Coordinates of C-alpha atoms in Angstrom, one line a residue:
Chain A
X1 CA 10.3 41.5 -85.7
X2 CA 6.7 42.0 -86.8
X3 CA 4.3 39.6 -85.2
X4 CA 3.1 37.2 -87.9
X5 CA -0.6 36.7 -88.3
X6 CA -1.9 33.3 -86.9
X7 CA -3.7 31.5 -89.7
X8 CA -4.8 28.7 -87.5
X9 CA -5.1 28.5 -83.8
X10 CA -6.4 25.6 -81.7
X11 CA -7.0 26.2 -78.0
X12 CA -7.4 23.1 -75.8
X13 CA -9.1 21.3 -78.7
X14 CA -10.6 18.1 -77.4
X15 CA -12.7 15.3 -79.0
X16 CA -14.2 12.6 -76.9
X17 CA -16.2 9.8 -78.5
X18 CA -18.8 7.6 -76.9
X19 CA -18.8 10.0 -73.9
X20 CA -20.3 8.6 -70.8
X21 CA -20.2 5.0 -71.9
X22 CA -17.7 2.2 -71.3
X23 CA -16.3 2.8 -74.8
X24 CA -15.4 6.4 -73.9
X25 CA -12.1 7.4 -75.7
X26 CA -10.3 10.7 -76.0
X27 CA -9.2 10.9 -79.6
X28 CA -8.0 14.5 -79.5
X29 CA -6.6 15.5 -76.1
X30 CA -6.5 19.3 -75.2
X31 CA -4.4 20.2 -78.3
X32 CA -3.2 23.8 -78.5
X33 CA -1.5 24.8 -81.6
X34 CA -0.7 28.1 -83.4
X35 CA 0.2 28.0 -87.1
X36 CA 1.4 31.3 -88.6
X37 CA 0.8 32.5 -92.1
X38 CA 3.2 30.9 -94.6
X39 CA 4.0 28.0 -92.4
X40 CA 4.0 24.6 -94.1
X41 CA 3.5 22.0 -91.4
X42 CA 4.0 18.3 -92.0
X43 CA 2.1 16.0 -89.6
X44 CA 3.4 12.6 -88.7
X45 CA 1.9 10.0 -86.4
X46 CA 1.1 6.3 -86.3
X47 CA -2.4 5.1 -87.0
X48 CA -4.9 6.3 -84.4
X49 CA -2.6 9.1 -83.3
X50 CA -5.3 11.6 -84.1
X51 CA -4.0 13.1 -87.4
X52 CA -7.3 12.6 -89.3
X53 CA -9.3 13.8 -86.2
X54 CA -7.2 16.9 -86.2
X55 CA -7.9 17.6 -89.8
X56 CA -11.6 16.8 -89.4
X57 CA -12.0 19.3 -86.5
X58 CA -10.2 22.0 -88.4
X59 CA -12.3 21.4 -91.5
X60 CA -15.5 21.3 -89.4
X61 CA -16.6 17.8 -90.4
X62 CA -16.2 16.7 -86.7
X63 CA -17.4 18.9 -83.9
X64 CA -15.2 19.6 -80.9
X65 CA -16.3 18.2 -77.5
X66 CA -14.5 21.2 -75.9
X67 CA -12.0 23.9 -76.9
X68 CA -11.8 26.6 -79.6
X69 CA -10.7 26.9 -83.2
X70 CA -9.7 30.1 -84.9
X71 CA -9.1 30.4 -88.7
X72 CA -7.5 33.6 -90.0
X73 CA -8.2 35.4 -86.7
X74 CA -11.9 34.5 -86.6
X75 CA -13.4 32.0 -84.2
X76 CA -14.9 29.1 -86.3
X77 CA -15.6 26.6 -83.5
X78 CA -19.3 26.7 -84.2
X79 CA -19.2 27.2 -88.0
X80 CA -20.0 24.1 -90.0
X81 CA -17.9 22.6 -92.7
X82 CA -19.7 24.5 -95.5
X83 CA -19.2 27.9 -93.8
X84 CA -15.5 27.2 -93.3
X85 CA -14.8 26.6 -97.0
X86 CA -14.6 30.4 -97.4
X87 CA -11.2 30.2 -95.6
X88 CA -10.1 26.6 -95.9
X89 CA -9.4 24.2 -98.7
X90 CA -8.8 20.4 -98.4
X91 CA -7.4 17.7 -100.6
X92 CA -8.1 14.1 -99.7
X93 CA -6.0 10.9 -100.1
X94 CA -8.4 9.1 -102.4
X95 CA -8.4 10.7 -105.9
X96 CA -12.1 9.7 -106.1
X97 CA -13.1 12.0 -103.2
X98 CA -11.8 15.3 -104.6
X99 CA -13.7 15.7 -107.9
X100 CA -17.2 15.1 -109.3
X101 CA -16.7 12.1 -111.6
X102 CA -19.5 12.8 -114.1
X103 CA -18.6 16.4 -114.5
X104 CA -15.8 17.5 -116.9
X105 CA -12.4 18.9 -115.8
X106 CA -13.5 22.4 -116.9
X107 CA -16.8 22.1 -114.9
X108 CA -15.0 20.9 -111.8
X109 CA -12.6 23.9 -112.0
X110 CA -15.5 26.3 -112.5
X111 CA -17.2 24.8 -109.4
X112 CA -13.9 25.4 -107.5
X113 CA -13.7 29.0 -108.6
X114 CA -16.8 29.7 -106.5
X115 CA -15.6 27.9 -103.4
X116 CA -17.3 29.5 -100.4
X117 CA -19.1 32.0 -102.6
X118 CA -22.8 32.4 -103.4
X119 CA -23.9 30.3 -106.4
X120 CA -26.5 32.2 -108.4
X121 CA -29.0 31.4 -111.1
X122 CA -26.8 32.7 -113.8
X123 CA -24.8 31.0 -116.5
X124 CA -21.7 29.2 -115.3
X125 CA -19.7 31.1 -117.9
X126 CA -17.8 28.4 -119.8
X127 CA -16.9 30.8 -122.6
X128 CA -14.1 30.3 -125.1
X129 CA -12.0 32.9 -123.2
X130 CA -12.6 31.1 -120.0
X131 CA -11.7 27.8 -121.6
X132 CA -8.4 29.3 -122.8
X133 CA -7.5 30.4 -119.3
X134 CA -8.4 27.0 -117.9
X135 CA -6.2 25.4 -120.6
X136 CA -3.3 27.6 -119.5
X137 CA -3.9 26.8 -115.9
X138 CA -4.0 23.1 -116.4
X139 CA -0.9 23.2 -118.5
X140 CA 1.1 24.1 -115.4
X141 CA 0.4 20.6 -114.2
X142 CA 2.4 19.2 -117.1
X143 CA 0.4 15.9 -117.2
X144 CA -1.9 16.2 -120.2
X145 CA -4.8 17.6 -118.1
X146 CA -5.0 20.6 -120.5
X147 CA -6.0 18.3 -123.4
X148 CA -8.8 16.8 -121.4
X149 CA -10.8 19.8 -120.3
X150 CA -14.0 18.3 -121.6
X151 CA -13.5 14.8 -120.3
X152 CA -15.5 13.6 -117.4
X153 CA -13.1 13.4 -114.4
X154 CA -14.1 9.8 -113.8
X155 CA -12.2 8.9 -116.9
X156 CA -8.9 10.5 -115.7
X157 CA -5.9 8.7 -114.2
X158 CA -5.5 8.9 -110.4
X159 CA -2.5 11.3 -110.9
X160 CA -4.5 13.6 -113.2
X161 CA -7.4 13.6 -110.7
X162 CA -5.2 14.5 -107.8
X163 CA -3.5 17.3 -109.8
X164 CA -7.0 18.6 -110.6
X165 CA -8.0 18.4 -106.9
X166 CA -4.9 20.4 -106.1
X167 CA -5.7 23.1 -108.8
X168 CA -9.3 23.2 -107.5
X169 CA -8.1 23.8 -103.9
X170 CA -6.1 26.7 -105.0
X171 CA -8.6 28.5 -107.3
X172 CA -9.9 30.6 -104.4
X173 CA -6.9 31.4 -102.2
X174 CA -7.3 29.5 -99.0
X175 CA -6.2 31.0 -95.7
X176 CA -5.4 27.4 -94.7
X177 CA -4.9 24.4 -96.9
X178 CA -5.2 20.8 -95.5
X179 CA -3.4 18.1 -97.5
X180 CA -4.5 14.7 -96.3
X181 CA -1.9 12.3 -97.7
X182 CA -2.8 13.7 -101.1
X183 CA 0.0 11.9 -102.9
X184 CA -0.2 8.5 -101.1
X185 CA -2.4 6.8 -103.7
X186 CA -0.2 7.7 -106.6
X187 CA 2.8 5.9 -108.2
X188 CA 6.2 7.1 -107.0
X189 CA 7.0 9.3 -110.0
X190 CA 3.5 10.9 -110.2
X191 CA 3.6 11.3 -106.4
X192 CA 7.0 13.1 -106.5
X193 CA 5.8 15.4 -109.3
X194 CA 2.7 16.4 -107.5
X195 CA 4.6 16.9 -104.2
X196 CA 7.1 19.2 -105.9
X197 CA 4.3 21.2 -107.5
X198 CA 2.5 21.5 -104.2
X199 CA 5.6 22.7 -102.4
X200 CA 6.4 25.2 -105.1
X201 CA 2.9 26.6 -105.1
X202 CA 2.7 26.9 -101.3
X203 CA 6.0 28.8 -101.2
X204 CA 5.2 31.0 -104.1
X205 CA 1.8 31.9 -102.8
X206 CA 2.9 32.1 -99.2
X207 CA 0.1 29.8 -98.2
X208 CA -0.4 28.2 -94.8
X209 CA -0.6 24.4 -95.1
X210 CA -0.8 21.3 -93.0
X211 CA 0.1 18.0 -94.7
X212 CA -0.5 14.5 -93.2
X213 CA 2.1 12.1 -94.5
X214 CA 3.4 8.6 -93.7
X215 CA 6.4 9.2 -95.9
X216 CA 9.2 10.2 -93.5
X217 CA 11.5 11.5 -96.3
X218 CA 8.7 13.8 -97.6
X219 CA 8.0 15.0 -94.1
X220 CA 11.6 16.0 -93.7
X221 CA 12.1 17.4 -97.2
X222 CA 9.0 19.6 -97.4
X223 CA 7.7 22.2 -95.1
X224 CA 9.2 24.3 -92.4
X225 CA 7.6 22.8 -89.4
X226 CA 7.0 19.2 -88.3
X227 CA 4.5 17.8 -85.8
X228 CA 4.5 14.3 -84.4
X229 CA 1.1 13.3 -83.0
X230 CA 0.7 10.5 -80.5
X231 CA -2.4 9.5 -78.5
X232 CA -4.3 12.5 -79.5
X233 CA -1.6 15.0 -78.4
X234 CA 1.2 16.8 -80.1
X235 CA 4.2 14.8 -78.9
X236 CA 6.9 16.7 -80.8
X237 CA 6.9 20.1 -82.6
X238 CA 10.0 20.9 -84.7
X239 CA 10.4 24.3 -86.2
X240 CA 12.8 25.7 -88.9
X241 CA 16.4 24.8 -88.0
X242 CA 15.3 22.1 -85.5
X243 CA 13.4 20.4 -88.4
X244 CA 16.3 20.9 -90.8
X245 CA 18.6 19.0 -88.5
X246 CA 16.3 16.0 -88.2
X247 CA 17.1 12.7 -89.9
X248 CA 14.9 9.8 -90.8
X249 CA 16.6 7.8 -88.1
X250 CA 15.6 10.5 -85.5
X251 CA 12.0 10.3 -86.6
X252 CA 12.0 6.5 -86.5
X253 CA 13.3 6.8 -82.9
X254 CA 10.4 9.1 -82.0
X255 CA 8.0 6.6 -83.5
X256 CA 9.5 3.8 -81.4
X257 CA 9.0 5.9 -78.3
X258 CA 5.3 6.7 -78.7
Chain B
X1 CA -52.7 5.2 -137.4
X2 CA -54.8 7.0 -134.8
X3 CA -53.4 4.6 -132.3
X4 CA -49.9 5.6 -133.1
X5 CA -50.6 9.4 -133.1
X6 CA -52.2 8.8 -129.7
X7 CA -49.2 6.9 -128.5
X8 CA -46.9 9.8 -129.6
X9 CA -49.1 12.3 -127.7
X10 CA -49.3 10.2 -124.6
X11 CA -45.5 9.6 -124.8
X12 CA -44.8 13.3 -125.0
X13 CA -47.0 14.3 -122.0
X14 CA -45.8 11.4 -119.9
X15 CA -42.2 12.3 -120.7
X16 CA -42.5 15.2 -118.2
X17 CA -42.4 12.4 -115.5
X18 CA -39.3 10.9 -117.0
X19 CA -37.5 14.2 -117.0
X20 CA -38.7 15.0 -113.5
X21 CA -37.4 11.6 -112.3
X22 CA -34.2 12.1 -114.2
X23 CA -33.4 15.1 -111.9
X24 CA -33.9 13.1 -108.7
X25 CA -33.1 9.5 -109.7
X26 CA -30.2 10.1 -112.2
X27 CA -28.7 13.4 -111.2
X28 CA -29.2 13.3 -107.4
X29 CA -29.1 9.5 -107.2
X30 CA -32.3 9.8 -105.1
X31 CA -34.9 7.1 -105.7
X32 CA -37.9 9.3 -105.0
X33 CA -41.1 7.5 -104.2
X34 CA -43.0 10.8 -103.7
X35 CA -43.7 10.6 -107.4
X36 CA -46.6 8.2 -106.9
X37 CA -48.3 10.8 -104.7
X38 CA -47.3 13.9 -106.7
X39 CA -48.6 12.6 -110.0
X40 CA -52.3 12.3 -108.7
X41 CA -51.7 15.5 -106.7
X42 CA -51.0 17.5 -109.9
X43 CA -54.0 15.8 -111.5
X44 CA -56.3 16.5 -108.6
X45 CA -55.2 20.1 -108.2
X46 CA -55.6 20.9 -111.9
X47 CA -58.9 19.2 -112.4
X48 CA -60.5 20.7 -109.2
X49 CA -59.3 24.2 -110.1
X50 CA -60.5 23.9 -113.7
X51 CA -63.9 22.6 -112.7
X52 CA -64.1 25.6 -110.4
X53 CA -63.7 27.9 -113.4
X54 CA -59.9 28.6 -113.3
X55 CA -58.0 29.0 -116.5
X56 CA -56.5 25.6 -117.5
X57 CA -53.0 27.1 -117.9
X58 CA -53.2 28.8 -114.5
X59 CA -54.6 25.6 -112.9
X60 CA -51.6 23.6 -114.4
X61 CA -49.2 26.2 -113.0
X62 CA -50.6 25.9 -109.6
X63 CA -50.5 22.1 -109.8
X64 CA -46.8 22.4 -110.4
X65 CA -46.4 24.6 -107.4
X66 CA -48.4 22.2 -105.2
X67 CA -46.2 19.3 -106.5
X68 CA -43.0 21.1 -105.6
X69 CA -44.3 21.4 -102.0
X70 CA -44.6 17.6 -101.9
X71 CA -40.9 17.5 -103.0
X72 CA -40.1 20.0 -100.3
X73 CA -41.6 17.8 -97.6
X74 CA -39.7 14.7 -98.8
X75 CA -36.5 16.8 -99.0
X76 CA -36.9 18.1 -95.5
X77 CA -37.7 14.6 -94.1
X78 CA -34.5 13.3 -95.7
X79 CA -32.1 16.2 -95.1
X80 CA -33.3 17.7 -91.8
X81 CA -35.1 14.7 -90.4
X82 CA -32.5 12.1 -91.4
X83 CA -35.3 9.8 -92.6
X84 CA -33.9 7.1 -95.0
X85 CA -34.4 8.1 -98.7
X86 CA -37.1 5.5 -99.6
X87 CA -39.0 6.0 -96.4
X88 CA -39.1 9.7 -96.8
X89 CA -40.7 9.4 -100.2
X90 CA -43.2 6.7 -99.0
X91 CA -44.2 8.9 -96.1
X92 CA -45.0 11.9 -98.3
X93 CA -46.7 9.7 -100.9
X94 CA -49.0 8.2 -98.2
X95 CA -49.8 11.5 -96.7
X96 CA -50.5 13.0 -100.1
X97 CA -53.2 10.3 -100.7
X98 CA -55.4 11.9 -98.0
X99 CA -54.5 15.4 -99.3
X100 CA -55.7 14.4 -102.8
X101 CA -59.0 13.1 -101.4
X102 CA -59.4 16.5 -99.6
X103 CA -58.6 18.5 -102.7
X104 CA -61.1 16.6 -104.9
X105 CA -63.7 16.0 -102.1
X106 CA -64.1 12.5 -103.5
X107 CA -62.0 9.6 -105.0
X108 CA -62.3 10.9 -108.6
X109 CA -63.4 13.9 -110.4
X110 CA -64.2 14.4 -114.1
X111 CA -63.8 17.5 -116.2
X112 CA -67.1 16.9 -118.2
X113 CA -67.2 19.7 -120.9
X114 CA -64.6 22.0 -119.2
X115 CA -61.9 23.7 -121.2
X116 CA -58.4 22.1 -120.9
X117 CA -55.0 23.1 -122.2
X118 CA -55.7 20.8 -125.1
X119 CA -58.9 22.6 -126.2
X120 CA -57.3 26.0 -126.7
X121 CA -58.8 27.9 -129.7
X122 CA -55.5 27.6 -131.6
X123 CA -55.8 23.8 -131.5
X124 CA -59.5 23.6 -132.5
X125 CA -60.0 22.2 -136.0
X126 CA -57.1 19.8 -135.7
X127 CA -57.9 16.1 -136.2
X128 CA -58.3 14.0 -133.0
X129 CA -55.1 13.3 -131.0
X130 CA -53.1 16.0 -132.8
X131 CA -53.7 18.7 -130.1
X132 CA -52.1 16.4 -127.6
X133 CA -49.1 16.0 -129.9
X134 CA -48.7 19.7 -130.5
X135 CA -49.1 20.6 -126.8
X136 CA -46.8 17.7 -125.9
X137 CA -44.1 19.0 -128.2
X138 CA -44.5 22.5 -126.9
X139 CA -44.2 21.3 -123.3
X140 CA -41.1 19.1 -124.0
X141 CA -39.3 22.0 -125.8
X142 CA -40.0 24.2 -122.8
X143 CA -39.2 21.7 -120.1
X144 CA -36.0 20.4 -121.8
X145 CA -34.9 23.9 -122.7
X146 CA -35.5 25.3 -119.2
X147 CA -34.0 22.2 -117.5
X148 CA -30.8 22.4 -119.6
X149 CA -30.5 26.1 -119.0
X150 CA -30.9 25.6 -115.2
X151 CA -28.3 22.8 -115.1
X152 CA -25.7 25.1 -116.8
X153 CA -26.1 27.8 -114.3
X154 CA -23.8 28.1 -111.2
X155 CA -26.7 26.8 -109.1
X156 CA -27.4 23.9 -111.5
X157 CA -23.8 22.9 -111.5
X158 CA -23.8 22.9 -107.7
X159 CA -26.9 20.7 -107.9
X160 CA -25.2 18.2 -110.3
X161 CA -22.1 18.2 -108.1
X162 CA -24.2 17.4 -105.0
X163 CA -25.5 14.2 -106.7
X164 CA -22.1 13.4 -108.1
X165 CA -19.9 13.7 -105.0
X166 CA -21.6 15.2 -102.0
X167 CA -18.5 15.3 -99.9
X168 CA -16.5 17.2 -102.5
X169 CA -19.5 19.5 -103.0
X170 CA -19.5 20.4 -99.3
X171 CA -15.8 20.9 -99.4
X172 CA -16.4 23.5 -102.1
X173 CA -18.9 25.3 -99.9
X174 CA -22.1 23.9 -101.6
X175 CA -25.0 23.4 -99.2
X176 CA -25.8 19.9 -100.3
X177 CA -29.0 19.7 -98.2
X178 CA -30.4 22.8 -99.9
X179 CA -29.4 21.4 -103.3
X180 CA -31.2 18.1 -102.6
X181 CA -34.4 20.0 -101.5
X182 CA -34.2 22.2 -104.6
X183 CA -33.8 19.2 -106.8
X184 CA -36.7 17.3 -105.3
X185 CA -38.9 20.4 -105.6
X186 CA -38.1 20.9 -109.3
X187 CA -38.5 17.2 -109.9
X188 CA -41.9 17.0 -108.3
X189 CA -43.1 20.1 -110.0
X190 CA -42.4 18.4 -113.3
X191 CA -44.2 15.2 -112.1
X192 CA -47.2 17.2 -111.0
X193 CA -47.2 18.9 -114.4
X194 CA -47.3 15.4 -115.9
X195 CA -50.3 14.6 -113.7
X196 CA -52.1 17.8 -114.6
X197 CA -51.6 17.2 -118.3
X198 CA -52.6 13.5 -118.2
X199 CA -55.7 14.3 -116.2
X200 CA -56.7 17.0 -118.7
X201 CA -56.2 14.7 -121.6
X202 CA -58.1 11.8 -119.9
X203 CA -60.8 14.2 -118.7
X204 CA -60.6 13.1 -115.1
X205 CA -58.4 12.7 -112.0
X206 CA -58.5 9.6 -109.8
X207 CA -56.9 9.3 -106.4
X208 CA -55.4 5.9 -107.5
X209 CA -53.9 7.1 -110.8
X210 CA -50.4 7.3 -109.2
X211 CA -49.9 3.6 -108.8
X212 CA -47.0 2.4 -110.9
X213 CA -46.1 5.9 -112.2
X214 CA -42.6 5.6 -111.0
X215 CA -42.2 2.5 -113.2
X216 CA -43.5 4.4 -116.2
X217 CA -41.1 7.3 -115.5
X218 CA -38.2 5.0 -115.0
X219 CA -39.0 3.1 -118.1
X220 CA -38.7 6.2 -120.3
X221 CA -35.3 7.0 -118.8
X222 CA -34.0 3.4 -119.0
X223 CA -35.4 2.7 -122.5
X224 CA -33.8 6.0 -123.7
X225 CA -30.5 5.0 -122.2
X226 CA -30.6 1.5 -123.6
X227 CA -31.6 2.7 -127.1
X228 CA -29.0 5.5 -127.1
X229 CA -26.2 4.1 -125.0
X230 CA -23.4 6.4 -126.2
X231 CA -22.0 9.4 -124.3
X232 CA -24.0 12.5 -125.1
X233 CA -24.7 16.0 -123.9
X234 CA -27.3 16.5 -121.2
X235 CA -29.7 18.2 -123.6
X236 CA -29.6 15.1 -125.9
X237 CA -29.9 12.8 -122.9
X238 CA -33.1 14.6 -121.9
X239 CA -34.4 14.3 -125.4
X240 CA -33.7 10.5 -125.3
X241 CA -35.9 10.4 -122.2
X242 CA -38.8 11.9 -124.3
X243 CA -38.1 9.4 -127.0
X244 CA -37.9 6.6 -124.5
X245 CA -41.3 7.6 -123.2
X246 CA -42.8 7.5 -126.7
X247 CA -41.2 4.1 -127.4
X248 CA -42.7 2.8 -124.2
X249 CA -46.1 3.9 -125.3
X250 CA -45.6 2.1 -128.7
X251 CA -44.7 -1.1 -126.8
X252 CA -48.0 -0.7 -124.8
X253 CA -50.0 -0.3 -128.0
X254 CA -48.4 -3.4 -129.5
X255 CA -49.1 -5.3 -126.3
X256 CA -52.8 -4.3 -126.5
X257 CA -52.9 -5.2 -130.2
X258 CA -51.7 -8.7 -129.5
X259 CA -54.7 -9.2 -127.2
X260 CA -53.7 -8.3 -123.7
X261 CA -56.2 -6.1 -122.0
X262 CA -55.8 -2.8 -120.0
X263 CA -55.9 -4.7 -116.7
X264 CA -52.6 -6.4 -117.7
X265 CA -50.8 -3.1 -118.3
X266 CA -49.2 -2.7 -114.9
X267 CA -47.7 -6.3 -115.2
X268 CA -46.6 -5.5 -118.7
X269 CA -45.0 -2.2 -117.6
X270 CA -43.1 -3.9 -114.9
X271 CA -41.8 -6.5 -117.3
X272 CA -40.8 -3.9 -119.8
X273 CA -38.8 -2.0 -117.2
X274 CA -37.3 -5.2 -115.8
X275 CA -36.1 -6.2 -119.2
X276 CA -34.8 -2.8 -120.0
X277 CA -32.9 -2.7 -116.7
X278 CA -31.4 -6.2 -117.3
X279 CA -30.6 -5.6 -121.0
X280 CA -27.1 -4.1 -120.6
X281 CA -26.2 -7.0 -118.3
X282 CA -27.8 -9.6 -120.6
X283 CA -26.1 -7.9 -123.6
X284 CA -22.8 -8.1 -121.9
X285 CA -23.3 -11.8 -121.2
X286 CA -24.3 -12.5 -124.8
X287 CA -21.3 -10.5 -126.1
X288 CA -19.0 -12.3 -123.7
X289 CA -20.3 -15.7 -124.9
X290 CA -20.0 -14.8 -128.5
X291 CA -16.4 -13.7 -127.9
X292 CA -15.6 -17.0 -126.2
X293 CA -16.9 -19.0 -129.1
X294 CA -14.6 -17.1 -131.4
X295 CA -11.6 -18.1 -129.4

């Protein structure tokens, strides 16, 4: 079997807050993790387990106290958030966080098409041809986004905004995609639609993705690997068939234990 | 009649401040106090250079360059130095006061019979105040045209995104610190241009001429927004800033005509801006009341 390329590797990743004071707390505790290309990892854990910290250190918004991070075979431990966007895309839980509210849908997509690339003093290129491709692209979301290309995103529904955030994250193919409860703020129907689209896209494009969720059913249904975080550590790591054999009751039992 | 032509001319050259402030205050959401130092800085630089024999156009260009440096300082204080927004501007504004005295060598400096951008040979022979209107229109077309062009480039869009949602901008790989600095430099270059033009029109620069300029600049933005409250393109929005600036000058003329004197103008300016800022809220209340009465 060919050795699959590691898209993401954490080596003894540790974050300690308020170091040296009485409030000192380890919020990420020597976490080592290798995620291979094409793996879709769902991440579970109770509040304070370290899920958001894990995402923040991968994205570069939070520096490691010690340890190393590699993205796509390259050490990024000391690269900042902006430099890491060349290899990494992220979607947030709050629909407001992922788009620029006063800019139109088309403008947001154009911004996303230059993620991690140099932005020059040349026209953004919103030509009629470009508009047509953006219309085709947004049609794949099937939620009316394609009719609202010139609408400020602040005027969109939460579902449309999250669908747009998703499209934006995939405009430049990311080596690793971080989904931070990206469907949690949506109504059940919209949430299920976006979840299905996300899953389909990740499989088709063979993307590497990590998804935080509190929805146990989603965590079981989607992805091919499941992590349970507790107290800043990886408490459980289920792959492929192990994950397939899990039930919601099993997961609840794990939550009870930690 | 002369008064109104003069008001239009004044409104047009002061509109550069409104557009400059639009970039920082409205697009970046950055209340930039540097303005009060940059305006006299532009004036002092232009007047001093012109009285030393420099071409008025070149002197005005250099004034813009010097103004952008003031913006750079505020930007660095805020982004790299983590100094709070308002304080960063106030620090630069205060420091620039001394710089202005250094540039002029005294508290004020007049142009006497020197050439200015308003005394170009092309504009000779025009009746009084008309050269200012012509130059003002030219400057506005240029400034609004270039600003619109810039905002539609990849870089300009990154600049807008920075002010709109800095977190999202960073997650798209936009260096938001750099965009903030760039925006403040462009904004202050325009403010300095305003200072250079106003000084050449008045025939002098004074170290205290910056006091209250942020109110004047804001007034043109807010009056423009209140008068034309509907959604519009960015180009049209910038045009409403210029119109707002002219309307503000008209109000000042009226205020003077009813018997206030020039000493009252700062108070009047503040009241005009205060009212314009409260108008949407007041209007909402009135509308609400009217609706209730209908019930």
